[in-house]
Short mmCIF file of C-alpha atoms in Angstrom, two decimals:
data_model
loop_
_atom_site.label_atom_id
_atom_site.label_comp_id
_atom_site.label_asym_id
_atom_site.label_seq_id
_atom_site.Cartn_x
_atom_site.Cartn_y
_atom_site.Cartn_z
CA MET A 1 -14.92 -38.10 -8.27
CA SER A 2 -13.05 -34.78 -8.08
CA THR A 3 -9.43 -34.27 -9.04
CA ARG A 4 -6.78 -34.77 -6.39
CA ALA A 5 -5.31 -31.45 -5.25
CA PRO A 6 -2.20 -30.92 -7.41
CA LEU A 7 -0.08 -29.42 -4.62
CA ASP A 8 1.48 -30.95 -1.51
CA LEU A 9 4.25 -28.44 -0.87
CA ARG A 10 7.24 -29.68 1.17
CA GLN A 11 10.00 -27.27 0.04
CA ILE A 12 10.02 -23.59 -0.92
CA TYR A 13 13.08 -22.11 -2.61
CA VAL A 14 12.79 -18.39 -1.92
CA GLU A 15 14.58 -15.21 -2.95
CA ALA A 16 15.18 -12.81 -0.06
CA ARG A 17 13.39 -9.96 -1.83
CA ALA A 18 10.34 -12.12 -2.47
CA ALA A 19 10.21 -13.18 1.18
CA ALA A 20 10.21 -9.54 2.25
CA LEU A 21 7.23 -8.52 0.10
CA PRO A 22 3.67 -8.71 1.51
CA ARG A 23 2.59 -11.31 -1.06
CA GLY A 24 5.68 -13.39 -0.37
CA GLN A 25 4.95 -13.30 3.34
CA GLU A 26 1.35 -14.37 2.68
CA ILE A 27 2.52 -17.34 0.60
CA LEU A 28 5.05 -18.46 3.21
CA ALA A 29 2.37 -18.19 5.90
CA ARG A 30 0.00 -20.29 3.81
CA PHE A 31 2.49 -23.18 3.79
CA PRO A 32 4.09 -23.00 7.26
CA GLU A 33 5.25 -26.64 7.29
CA ALA A 34 7.29 -26.37 4.10
CA GLU A 35 11.07 -26.25 4.39
CA ARG A 36 12.45 -22.86 3.29
CA ILE A 37 15.67 -22.67 1.28
CA GLU A 38 17.02 -19.23 0.41
CA VAL A 39 18.38 -18.83 -3.13
CA ALA A 40 19.97 -15.96 -4.99
CA SER A 41 17.91 -16.39 -8.16
CA HIS A 42 14.70 -18.23 -9.01
CA TRP A 43 16.18 -19.06 -12.45
CA ASN A 44 19.40 -20.69 -11.29
CA ILE A 45 19.01 -23.16 -8.44
CA PRO A 46 21.89 -25.65 -8.29
CA GLY A 47 20.71 -29.22 -7.84
CA LEU A 48 17.21 -28.40 -9.09
CA HIS A 49 17.48 -26.82 -12.55
CA GLY A 50 19.34 -28.74 -15.25
CA ASN A 51 19.75 -31.89 -13.15
CA ALA A 52 19.05 -34.81 -15.50
CA GLY A 53 18.83 -37.22 -12.57
CA LEU A 54 15.68 -35.50 -11.36
CA VAL A 55 13.63 -36.81 -14.27
CA ARG A 56 12.80 -39.84 -12.11
CA ASP A 57 11.15 -37.47 -9.61
CA TRP A 58 9.33 -35.38 -12.25
CA LEU A 59 5.86 -35.67 -10.67
CA LYS A 60 7.01 -35.43 -7.06
CA ILE A 61 8.94 -32.22 -7.70
CA LYS A 62 5.95 -30.64 -9.41
CA ARG A 63 3.69 -31.38 -6.43
CA GLN A 64 6.09 -30.80 -3.57
CA VAL A 65 8.39 -27.91 -4.60
CA LEU A 66 7.62 -24.22 -4.99
CA VAL A 67 10.02 -21.49 -6.08
CA LEU A 68 9.19 -18.01 -4.79
CA GLY A 69 10.81 -15.12 -6.65
CA THR A 70 10.23 -11.70 -8.15
CA ARG A 71 9.35 -10.85 -11.72
CA LYS A 72 11.99 -8.67 -13.37
CA THR A 73 10.69 -8.29 -16.96
CA LEU A 74 7.40 -6.41 -17.38
CA THR A 75 7.18 -6.37 -21.19
CA MET A 76 3.86 -6.79 -23.03
CA LEU A 77 4.49 -8.92 -26.13
CA PRO A 78 2.22 -8.52 -29.19
CA ASN A 79 0.42 -11.74 -30.06
CA GLY A 80 -2.70 -11.69 -32.23
CA ARG A 81 -3.89 -15.28 -31.73
CA SER A 82 -4.99 -16.16 -28.21
CA ALA A 83 -4.69 -12.50 -27.20
CA ASP A 84 -3.60 -9.09 -28.43
CA PHE A 85 -0.75 -9.12 -25.91
CA ILE A 86 1.07 -11.70 -23.80
CA ALA A 87 1.29 -10.18 -20.33
CA PRO A 88 4.16 -10.75 -17.89
CA GLY A 89 2.87 -13.78 -16.03
CA MET A 90 2.83 -14.03 -12.26
CA ALA A 91 4.04 -17.64 -12.41
CA ASN A 92 6.18 -19.96 -14.51
CA GLY A 93 5.83 -23.72 -14.52
CA CYS A 94 2.97 -25.87 -13.30
CA ALA A 95 2.07 -28.53 -10.77
CA LEU A 96 0.21 -30.39 -13.50
CA ALA A 97 2.24 -32.72 -15.71
CA CYS A 98 0.99 -32.53 -19.28
CA ALA A 99 3.45 -34.58 -21.30
CA TYR A 100 3.52 -32.11 -24.23
CA CYS A 101 4.13 -28.92 -22.19
CA TYR A 102 6.83 -26.68 -23.67
CA VAL A 103 7.66 -24.77 -20.46
CA PRO A 104 10.09 -27.42 -19.08
CA ARG A 105 12.35 -26.92 -22.10
CA HIS A 106 13.53 -23.68 -20.50
CA LYS A 107 14.07 -25.09 -17.00
CA GLY A 108 16.03 -28.28 -17.42
CA TYR A 109 14.66 -31.46 -15.91
CA ALA A 110 12.70 -30.03 -13.00
CA ASN A 111 9.67 -27.85 -13.59
CA PRO A 112 8.02 -26.84 -10.31
CA VAL A 113 5.85 -23.75 -10.09
CA THR A 114 7.73 -20.48 -9.73
CA THR A 115 5.43 -17.84 -8.24
CA PHE A 116 6.29 -14.15 -8.26
CA ALA A 117 5.61 -12.05 -5.20
CA ASN A 118 5.79 -8.55 -6.73
CA ILE A 119 2.16 -8.48 -7.85
CA GLY A 120 1.99 -4.68 -7.58
CA ASP A 121 4.69 -4.25 -10.22
CA VAL A 122 2.78 -6.42 -12.68
CA THR A 123 -0.70 -4.99 -12.06
CA GLY A 124 0.75 -1.48 -12.34
CA ALA A 125 2.43 -2.30 -15.66
CA LEU A 126 -0.76 -3.86 -17.01
CA GLU A 127 -2.91 -0.91 -16.00
CA ARG A 128 -0.52 1.61 -17.55
CA HIS A 129 -0.26 -0.37 -20.78
CA ALA A 130 -4.04 -0.75 -21.14
CA HIS A 131 -4.55 2.96 -20.57
CA GLN A 132 -1.91 3.77 -23.21
CA GLN A 133 -3.76 1.63 -25.78
CA GLY A 134 -6.95 3.62 -25.49
CA ARG A 135 -10.00 2.36 -27.30
CA LYS A 136 -9.53 -0.61 -29.63
CA PRO A 137 -9.84 0.92 -33.10
CA GLN A 138 -11.34 -2.09 -34.87
CA ALA A 139 -12.50 -5.62 -34.26
CA ASN A 140 -10.14 -8.53 -34.83
CA SER A 141 -10.24 -12.30 -34.32
CA VAL A 142 -9.14 -11.90 -30.70
CA ASP A 143 -12.07 -9.72 -29.60
CA PRO A 144 -14.39 -7.22 -31.28
CA HIS A 145 -14.04 -4.49 -28.65
CA ALA A 146 -11.44 -5.14 -25.94
CA TRP A 147 -7.66 -5.44 -25.89
CA VAL A 148 -7.06 -8.98 -24.59
CA TYR A 149 -4.07 -9.85 -22.38
CA ASP A 150 -3.06 -13.50 -21.94
CA LEU A 151 -1.99 -13.86 -18.31
CA GLY A 152 -1.01 -17.53 -18.31
CA GLU A 153 1.29 -18.33 -21.21
CA ASN A 154 3.71 -20.26 -18.94
CA SER A 155 1.45 -21.50 -16.16
CA ASP A 156 -2.11 -22.58 -15.33
CA LEU A 157 -3.79 -19.79 -13.36
CA SER A 158 -6.37 -22.15 -11.85
CA VAL A 159 -3.48 -23.92 -10.11
CA ASP A 160 -1.65 -20.66 -9.35
CA ALA A 161 -4.75 -19.55 -7.42
CA LEU A 162 -4.12 -22.39 -4.95
CA ILE A 163 -0.82 -20.74 -4.00
CA SER A 164 -1.67 -17.05 -3.63
CA ASP A 165 -4.16 -14.28 -4.32
CA ASN A 166 -2.25 -13.17 -7.43
CA VAL A 167 -4.98 -14.48 -9.74
CA ARG A 168 -7.76 -12.84 -7.72
CA ASP A 169 -5.87 -9.53 -7.88
CA LEU A 170 -5.50 -9.80 -11.66
CA VAL A 171 -9.20 -10.59 -12.18
CA THR A 172 -10.04 -7.63 -9.93
CA LEU A 173 -7.75 -5.35 -11.96
CA PHE A 174 -9.40 -6.20 -15.29
CA ARG A 175 -12.86 -5.77 -13.80
CA GLY A 176 -12.01 -2.06 -13.73
CA LEU A 177 -10.39 -1.84 -17.19
CA GLN A 178 -13.24 -1.17 -19.59
CA ASN A 179 -11.06 -1.35 -22.71
CA ALA A 180 -9.31 -4.61 -21.80
CA LYS A 181 -9.90 -8.25 -20.88
CA ALA A 182 -7.76 -10.86 -19.17
CA SER A 183 -7.49 -14.33 -20.69
CA PHE A 184 -6.00 -17.67 -19.70
CA ALA A 185 -6.31 -21.33 -20.65
CA THR A 186 -6.76 -23.98 -17.99
CA LYS A 187 -6.93 -27.74 -17.53
CA TYR A 188 -7.84 -27.60 -13.83
CA VAL A 189 -11.25 -26.81 -12.41
CA ASN A 190 -10.72 -24.57 -9.38
CA ARG A 191 -14.19 -23.61 -8.19
CA GLU A 192 -12.79 -20.94 -5.88
CA LEU A 193 -12.48 -18.82 -9.04
CA LEU A 194 -16.28 -18.74 -9.18
CA THR A 195 -16.19 -16.24 -6.29
CA TYR A 196 -13.92 -13.71 -8.08
CA ASP A 197 -16.73 -11.71 -9.77
CA PRO A 198 -15.01 -11.01 -13.13
CA GLN A 199 -18.03 -9.18 -14.58
CA GLY A 200 -17.26 -10.31 -18.11
CA ARG A 201 -13.71 -8.93 -18.14
CA THR A 202 -11.87 -12.28 -17.87
CA ARG A 203 -11.95 -14.92 -20.60
CA LEU A 204 -11.32 -18.45 -19.35
CA ARG A 205 -10.44 -20.99 -22.04
CA PHE A 206 -11.09 -24.59 -21.02
CA SER A 207 -8.60 -26.88 -22.77
CA LEU A 208 -10.32 -29.96 -24.17
CA MET A 209 -9.29 -33.19 -25.91
CA PRO A 210 -10.80 -36.68 -26.13
CA ALA A 211 -10.94 -38.24 -22.67
CA GLN A 212 -8.99 -41.36 -23.64
CA THR A 213 -6.14 -39.19 -24.93
CA ALA A 214 -6.20 -36.91 -21.89
CA ARG A 215 -5.85 -39.88 -19.56
CA VAL A 216 -2.46 -40.58 -21.17
CA VAL A 217 -0.99 -37.09 -21.68
CA ASP A 218 -2.85 -34.73 -19.28
CA ILE A 219 -1.38 -36.05 -16.03
CA GLY A 220 -2.76 -34.47 -12.85
CA THR A 221 -5.38 -32.36 -14.62
CA SER A 222 -9.14 -32.30 -14.04
CA PRO A 223 -10.81 -35.10 -16.01
CA MET A 224 -12.67 -34.07 -19.13
CA HIS A 225 -16.14 -34.55 -17.64
CA GLU A 226 -15.27 -32.09 -14.85
CA ARG A 227 -14.09 -29.47 -17.34
CA LEU A 228 -17.25 -29.87 -19.42
CA ALA A 229 -19.48 -29.67 -16.34
CA ALA A 230 -17.75 -26.44 -15.25
CA ILE A 231 -18.40 -24.43 -18.42
CA ASN A 232 -21.93 -23.32 -17.57
CA ASP A 233 -21.02 -22.54 -13.95
CA PHE A 234 -18.18 -20.24 -14.98
CA VAL A 235 -20.40 -18.45 -17.48
CA GLU A 236 -23.00 -17.91 -14.75
CA ALA A 237 -20.24 -16.56 -12.48
CA GLY A 238 -19.43 -13.81 -14.99
CA TYR A 239 -16.57 -15.29 -17.01
CA GLU A 240 -16.44 -15.35 -20.76
CA VAL A 241 -15.73 -19.03 -21.51
CA HIS A 242 -14.13 -20.24 -24.73
CA LEU A 243 -12.85 -23.66 -25.79
CA ASN A 244 -9.15 -24.35 -26.31
CA PHE A 245 -8.60 -27.48 -28.42
CA SER A 246 -4.89 -27.75 -27.73
CA PRO A 247 -2.90 -29.67 -28.57
CA VAL A 248 -4.78 -31.62 -31.22
CA ILE A 249 -2.94 -34.95 -31.46
CA ILE A 250 -3.25 -37.12 -34.55
CA PHE A 251 -3.64 -40.85 -33.92
CA ARG A 252 -5.55 -43.65 -35.59
CA GLY A 253 -9.22 -42.89 -35.05
CA TRP A 254 -8.64 -39.28 -33.94
CA THR A 255 -11.49 -37.80 -35.97
CA ASP A 256 -14.03 -40.20 -34.46
CA ALA A 257 -12.74 -39.34 -31.00
CA TYR A 258 -13.11 -35.61 -31.62
CA ARG A 259 -16.58 -36.06 -33.11
CA GLU A 260 -17.63 -37.70 -29.85
CA LEU A 261 -16.00 -34.89 -27.84
CA PHE A 262 -17.83 -32.21 -29.82
CA ARG A 263 -21.12 -33.99 -29.15
CA GLN A 264 -20.32 -34.13 -25.44
CA VAL A 265 -19.65 -30.38 -25.46
CA ASP A 266 -22.89 -29.73 -27.34
CA ALA A 267 -24.87 -31.74 -24.80
CA ALA A 268 -23.26 -29.94 -21.84
CA LEU A 269 -23.81 -26.33 -22.90
CA SER A 270 -26.51 -24.06 -21.54
CA ALA A 271 -28.13 -21.54 -23.89
CA LYS A 272 -26.19 -18.75 -22.18
CA ALA A 273 -22.86 -20.54 -22.56
CA ARG A 274 -23.60 -21.40 -26.19
CA ALA A 275 -24.39 -17.76 -27.06
CA GLN A 276 -20.92 -16.51 -26.05
CA LEU A 277 -18.84 -19.50 -27.16
CA ALA A 278 -15.80 -19.47 -29.44
CA ALA A 279 -12.91 -21.86 -30.01
CA GLU A 280 -9.22 -21.90 -30.82
CA VAL A 281 -7.40 -24.87 -32.34
CA ILE A 282 -3.68 -25.66 -32.04
CA PHE A 283 -2.17 -28.85 -33.39
CA LEU A 284 0.69 -30.52 -31.55
CA THR A 285 4.27 -29.32 -31.73
CA HIS A 286 6.66 -31.68 -29.96
CA ASN A 287 10.33 -31.28 -29.06
CA ALA A 288 13.30 -33.65 -29.17
CA GLY A 289 14.54 -32.61 -25.73
CA LEU A 290 11.14 -33.07 -24.13
CA HIS A 291 10.85 -36.44 -25.85
CA GLU A 292 14.00 -37.57 -24.04
CA VAL A 293 12.68 -36.28 -20.72
CA ASN A 294 9.35 -38.06 -21.18
CA LEU A 295 11.08 -41.34 -21.91
CA GLY A 296 12.50 -41.08 -18.40
CA TRP A 297 9.19 -40.74 -16.58
CA HIS A 298 6.25 -41.41 -18.92
CA PRO A 299 7.25 -43.29 -22.10
CA ARG A 300 3.65 -44.30 -22.84
CA ALA A 301 2.84 -40.70 -23.70
CA GLU A 302 5.48 -40.75 -26.43
CA ASP A 303 3.49 -43.38 -28.33
CA LEU A 304 1.02 -40.55 -29.03
CA LEU A 305 3.36 -37.56 -29.15
CA TRP A 306 6.41 -38.88 -31.03
CA THR A 307 5.13 -40.13 -34.40
CA PRO A 308 7.89 -39.43 -36.96
CA GLN A 309 5.88 -41.17 -39.69
CA TRP A 310 3.52 -38.17 -39.62
CA GLN A 311 5.91 -35.44 -38.43
CA GLU A 312 8.77 -33.37 -39.79
CA THR A 313 11.59 -31.59 -38.03
CA LYS A 314 11.66 -27.83 -37.83
CA ARG A 315 14.30 -25.76 -36.08
CA SER A 316 12.70 -23.31 -33.67
CA GLU A 317 13.69 -19.65 -33.40
CA TYR A 318 15.46 -20.59 -30.14
CA GLY A 319 17.52 -23.34 -31.79
CA GLY A 320 15.54 -26.32 -30.52
CA GLU A 321 14.59 -29.28 -32.68
CA ASN A 322 10.80 -29.35 -32.92
CA LEU A 323 8.55 -31.90 -34.56
CA ARG A 324 5.37 -30.74 -36.27
CA TYR A 325 2.92 -32.58 -38.46
CA ARG A 326 4.06 -32.59 -42.08
CA ARG A 327 2.91 -29.59 -44.04
CA GLY A 328 0.53 -31.36 -46.43
CA LEU A 329 -0.88 -33.62 -43.73
CA LYS A 330 -1.35 -30.80 -41.24
CA GLY A 331 -3.17 -28.53 -43.69
CA LYS A 332 -5.67 -31.26 -44.49
CA ALA A 333 -6.03 -32.17 -40.81
CA VAL A 334 -6.71 -28.56 -39.76
CA ALA A 335 -9.34 -28.18 -42.49
CA HIS A 336 -10.99 -31.47 -41.53
CA PHE A 337 -10.98 -30.62 -37.84
CA THR A 338 -12.52 -27.18 -38.27
CA GLU A 339 -15.19 -28.50 -40.65
CA LEU A 340 -16.07 -31.24 -38.17
CA LEU A 341 -16.25 -28.70 -35.36
CA ARG A 342 -18.53 -26.41 -37.35
CA ARG A 343 -20.80 -29.33 -38.24
CA GLU A 344 -21.06 -30.70 -34.69
CA LEU A 345 -21.05 -27.33 -32.86
CA PRO A 346 -22.87 -24.96 -35.20
CA GLY A 347 -22.70 -21.37 -34.01
CA CYS A 348 -19.28 -21.81 -32.35
CA PRO A 349 -16.85 -19.61 -34.28
CA VAL A 350 -13.23 -20.70 -34.64
CA ARG A 351 -11.06 -17.70 -33.74
CA TYR A 352 -7.95 -19.32 -35.20
CA ALA A 353 -6.63 -22.74 -36.14
CA PHE A 354 -3.12 -23.88 -37.00
#
């Protein structure tokens, strides 16, 4: 059984400038039945952002509401883990409803997709930046040859591609940048992306976790068997495909569950997929504010995510109260996880783990 389409758009909040741009017009034409509501700013929509009462409609808002705006900031942020640079994304927010997602912390209680219509500004900035970098002087854990740009830090591009051609345009751009690659993580199998012809210049990272855990916390995403079945197809279509084990959630029996997952991955891989494989590992960081939101719409998830007996509080650089696994426990857990991965998936390098 395939995943239900994550979008059923009924309302579009739209900035006037976005509506006037060609991409904005294309998006509005794609959803002609949706009610249009003009707003001054995609970041400040009274009645939508910061409205605690909307937590009851968390899932409905994600599926039925789109915000259409323009991207103002075009900064490339140095990274060094998933990518060399975090690119200015063409979307913010997601129609999926992963209970651990950090993006809603910045948007109040409603977190619909915000799509940006000024694709030309972003592709132009990316092209200029890549050209300024020149040839990558030495290999690093991100990539041995190419500068890698993460395009989806605050959204899932496989879902964004259901809304507009922004993702196709970005894949096309990187196809022509011989010193750079695009990269994004995804939890949704959108087979339309198989037609984009990336020619090895886009790295797609399939996010994986044990299926029984995903059924609780990965709401609205493609089931794990679909993600596993898609790996070989995306490699054949010209994508570089890596594995994104994120977030790793500690629960009783978690190592047995991951051992089974690694064996499922091993059984699914073609020789071609196996030869180009790599993984990244990120253990869970939770947040007190998101915990309160989740209690309003999906308290069952908090049985897995909010485990103070194994976590400690750490103040984030933005002032939020985060919960991370205790230092001693986490260090041992990361070491155990990576050793288990290497044993069950020999030949799959771990690019980073924390």
